[in-house]
PDB file of C-alpha atoms in Angstrom:
ATOM      1  CA  UNK T   1     120.410  90.254  95.715  1.00 45.00           C
ATOM      2  CA  UNK T   2     122.643  89.518  92.722  1.00 45.00           C
ATOM      3  CA  UNK T   3     122.099  86.535  90.439  1.00 47.00           C
ATOM      4  CA  UNK T   4     125.267  85.501  88.618  1.00 51.00           C
ATOM      5  CA  UNK T   5     127.371  87.981  86.650  1.00 58.00           C
ATOM      6  CA  UNK T   6     124.687  89.118  84.210  1.00 65.00           C
ATOM      7  CA  UNK T   7     121.521  88.881  86.324  1.00 79.00           C
ATOM      8  CA  UNK T   8     119.973  90.858  89.157  1.00 84.00           C
ATOM      9  CA  UNK T   9     116.758  90.569  91.195  1.00 84.00           C
ATOM     10  CA  UNK T  10     115.290  92.889  93.834  1.00 85.00           C
ATOM     11  CA  UNK T  11     111.815  92.195  95.129  1.00 86.00           C
ATOM     12  CA  UNK T  12     109.507  92.405  98.113  1.00 89.00           C
ATOM     13  CA  UNK T  13     107.219  89.612  99.272  1.00 87.00           C
ATOM     14  CA  UNK T  14     103.819  90.437 100.803  1.00 89.00           C
ATOM     15  CA  UNK T  15     101.688  87.593 102.140  1.00 87.00           C
ATOM     16  CA  UNK T  16      98.242  88.550 103.423  1.00 86.00           C
ATOM     17  CA  UNK T  17      96.112  85.907 105.129  1.00 86.00           C
ATOM     18  CA  UNK T  18      92.685  85.597 106.668  1.00 87.00           C
ATOM     19  CA  UNK T  19      91.097  82.460 108.077  1.00 90.00           C
ATOM     20  CA  UNK T  20      89.825  81.539 104.603  1.00 92.00           C
ATOM     21  CA  UNK T  21      91.987  83.309 101.995  1.00 91.00           C
ATOM     22  CA  UNK T  22      95.605  84.009 101.132  1.00 91.00           C
ATOM     23  CA  UNK T  23      97.001  86.653  98.801  1.00 91.00           C
ATOM     24  CA  UNK T  24     100.690  86.978  97.993  1.00 92.00           C
ATOM     25  CA  UNK T  25     102.087  89.881  95.997  1.00 94.00           C
ATOM     26  CA  UNK T  26     105.678  90.167  94.785  1.00 94.00           C
ATOM     27  CA  UNK T  27     106.740  93.466  93.203  1.00 95.00           C
ATOM     28  CA  UNK T  28     110.234  93.181  91.689  1.00 93.00           C
ATOM     29  CA  UNK T  29     112.832  94.720  89.405  1.00 92.00           C
ATOM     30  CA  UNK T  30     115.267  92.463  87.538  1.00 90.00           C
ATOM     31  CA  UNK T  31     118.000  92.398  84.937  1.00 89.00           C
ATOM     32  CA  UNK T  32     118.888  89.686  82.459  1.00 86.00           C
ATOM     33  CA  UNK T  33     122.046  90.575  80.551  1.00 85.00           C
ATOM     34  CA  UNK T  34     121.614  94.274  79.762  1.00 86.00           C
ATOM     35  CA  UNK T  35     117.812  94.292  79.767  1.00 89.00           C
ATOM     36  CA  UNK T  36     116.044  95.696  82.853  1.00 90.00           C
ATOM     37  CA  UNK T  37     112.349  95.006  83.520  1.00 92.00           C
ATOM     38  CA  UNK T  38     110.042  94.940  86.495  1.00 94.00           C
ATOM     39  CA  UNK T  39     107.076  92.769  87.355  1.00 95.00           C
ATOM     40  CA  UNK T  40     104.220  92.259  89.715  1.00 95.00           C
ATOM     41  CA  UNK T  41     103.326  88.699  90.665  1.00 94.00           C
ATOM     42  CA  UNK T  42      99.930  88.066  92.277  1.00 94.00           C
ATOM     43  CA  UNK T  43      99.262  84.667  93.834  1.00 93.00           C
ATOM     44  CA  UNK T  44      96.042  83.216  95.290  1.00 91.00           C
ATOM     45  CA  UNK T  45      95.020  79.687  96.206  1.00 90.00           C
ATOM     46  CA  UNK T  46      93.507  79.260  92.746  1.00 90.00           C
ATOM     47  CA  UNK T  47      95.954  80.950  90.382  1.00 91.00           C
ATOM     48  CA  UNK T  48      99.131  82.928  89.831  1.00 92.00           C
ATOM     49  CA  UNK T  49      99.662  85.885  87.487  1.00 93.00           C
ATOM     50  CA  UNK T  50     102.766  87.783  86.470  1.00 94.00           C
ATOM     51  CA  UNK T  51     102.402  91.211  84.910  1.00 94.00           C
ATOM     52  CA  UNK T  52     105.490  92.761  83.282  1.00 93.00           C
ATOM     53  CA  UNK T  53     106.280  96.470  83.258  1.00 94.00           C
ATOM     54  CA  UNK T  54     109.085  98.546  81.728  1.00 92.00           C
ATOM     55  CA  UNK T  55     111.988  99.333  84.071  1.00 91.00           C
ATOM     56  CA  UNK T  56     110.915 102.983  84.198  1.00 93.00           C
ATOM     57  CA  UNK T  57     107.704 101.966  86.017  1.00 94.00           C
ATOM     58  CA  UNK T  58     109.741 100.982  89.119  1.00 93.00           C
ATOM     59  CA  UNK T  59     110.459 103.602  91.796  1.00 92.00           C
ATOM     60  CA  UNK T  60     111.916 103.289  95.284  1.00 91.00           C
ATOM     61  CA  UNK T  61     111.570 106.151  97.741  1.00 91.00           C
ATOM     62  CA  UNK T  62     112.551 105.646 101.346  1.00 89.00           C
ATOM     63  CA  UNK T  63     110.579 102.700 102.721  1.00 87.00           C
ATOM     64  CA  UNK T  64     108.155 102.396  99.800  1.00 92.00           C
ATOM     65  CA  UNK T  65     108.309 101.066  96.281  1.00 93.00           C
ATOM     66  CA  UNK T  66     106.022 101.589  93.313  1.00 95.00           C
ATOM     67  CA  UNK T  67     105.445  99.866  90.000  1.00 96.00           C
ATOM     68  CA  UNK T  68     103.202 102.040  87.893  1.00 94.00           C
ATOM     69  CA  UNK T  69     100.084 102.866  89.945  1.00 95.00           C
ATOM     70  CA  UNK T  70     100.848 100.083  92.473  1.00 97.00           C
ATOM     71  CA  UNK T  71     102.332 101.163  95.829  1.00 96.00           C
ATOM     72  CA  UNK T  72     103.905  99.047  98.584  1.00 95.00           C
ATOM     73  CA  UNK T  73     105.142  99.888 102.071  1.00 92.00           C
ATOM     74  CA  UNK T  74     105.065  98.889 105.737  1.00 89.00           C
ATOM     75  CA  UNK T  75     101.624 100.446 106.260  1.00 91.00           C
ATOM     76  CA  UNK T  76      99.934  98.711 103.330  1.00 93.00           C
ATOM     77  CA  UNK T  77      99.594  98.366  99.591  1.00 95.00           C
ATOM     78  CA  UNK T  78      97.511  99.843  96.830  1.00 97.00           C
ATOM     79  CA  UNK T  79      96.923  97.741  93.711  1.00 96.00           C
ATOM     80  CA  UNK T  80      95.709  98.843  90.309  1.00 96.00           C
ATOM     81  CA  UNK T  81      96.369  96.170  87.683  1.00 94.00           C
ATOM     82  CA  UNK T  82      94.575  95.627  84.401  1.00 90.00           C
ATOM     83  CA  UNK T  83      96.027  92.822  82.287  1.00 87.00           C
ATOM     84  CA  UNK T  84      94.642  89.963  80.202  1.00 86.00           C
ATOM     85  CA  UNK T  85      92.508  87.750  82.486  1.00 86.00           C
ATOM     86  CA  UNK T  86      93.359  89.884  85.523  1.00 89.00           C
ATOM     87  CA  UNK T  87      91.806  93.006  87.017  1.00 93.00           C
ATOM     88  CA  UNK T  88      92.815  93.948  90.545  1.00 93.00           C
ATOM     89  CA  UNK T  89      92.046  97.228  92.246  1.00 95.00           C
ATOM     90  CA  UNK T  90      92.063  97.894  95.948  1.00 94.00           C
ATOM     91  CA  UNK T  91      93.862  98.983  99.063  1.00 95.00           C
ATOM     92  CA  UNK T  92      95.072  96.897 101.998  1.00 91.00           C
ATOM     93  CA  UNK T  93      96.077  98.597 105.240  1.00 92.00           C
ATOM     94  CA  UNK T  94      98.483  96.701 107.488  1.00 88.00           C
ATOM     95  CA  UNK T  95      98.512  96.557 111.266  1.00 86.00           C
ATOM     96  CA  UNK T  96     101.574  95.366 113.142  1.00 83.00           C
ATOM     97  CA  UNK T  97     103.999  93.407 110.957  1.00 74.00           C
ATOM     98  CA  UNK T  98     105.617  90.227 112.204  1.00 71.00           C
ATOM     99  CA  UNK T  99     109.197  89.425 111.169  1.00 72.00           C
ATOM    100  CA  UNK T 100     109.840  86.055 109.576  1.00 70.00           C
ATOM    101  CA  UNK T 101     111.391  83.404 111.784  1.00 74.00           C
ATOM    102  CA  UNK T 102     113.414  81.980 108.891  1.00 70.00           C
ATOM    103  CA  UNK T 103     114.454  82.744 105.304  1.00 66.00           C
ATOM    104  CA  UNK T 104     111.504  81.896 103.056  1.00 64.00           C
ATOM    105  CA  UNK T 105     113.616  81.856  99.881  1.00 61.00           C
ATOM    106  CA  UNK T 106     116.135  79.258 101.006  1.00 57.00           C
ATOM    107  CA  UNK T 107     119.770  79.257  99.976  1.00 55.00           C
ATOM    108  CA  UNK T 108     120.815  81.009  96.777  1.00 52.00           C
ATOM    109  CA  UNK T 109     123.115  79.066  94.467  1.00 51.00           C
ATOM    110  CA  UNK T 110     124.290  81.030  91.408  1.00 53.00           C
ATOM    111  CA  UNK T 111     124.131  79.292  88.039  1.00 51.00           C
ATOM    112  CA  UNK T 112     127.441  79.131  86.242  1.00 46.00           C
TER     113      UNK T 112
END
């Protein structure tokens, strides 16, 4: 997805739910002007964190992506994040995935 003439965003959205908890994880790579970075956003019912990484930490191979030690694919994710006020380490294995019935992001309107 392209954002305007000088911006770019590419990210995946993982939403994991149980009867009592929700975890959303968004690994992404982005460009503002000439500067490339990547990030990992972790969202729970109580809080949201964004951890920034250098562009070199992002890798895409086939159907998986990685940011540093964090791995994401159709079969699951492995997290290893240590940042101020956030420590996450673990592995989630996915069963059958269900496609979305609609676009969760809504329409994209570029800023001029």
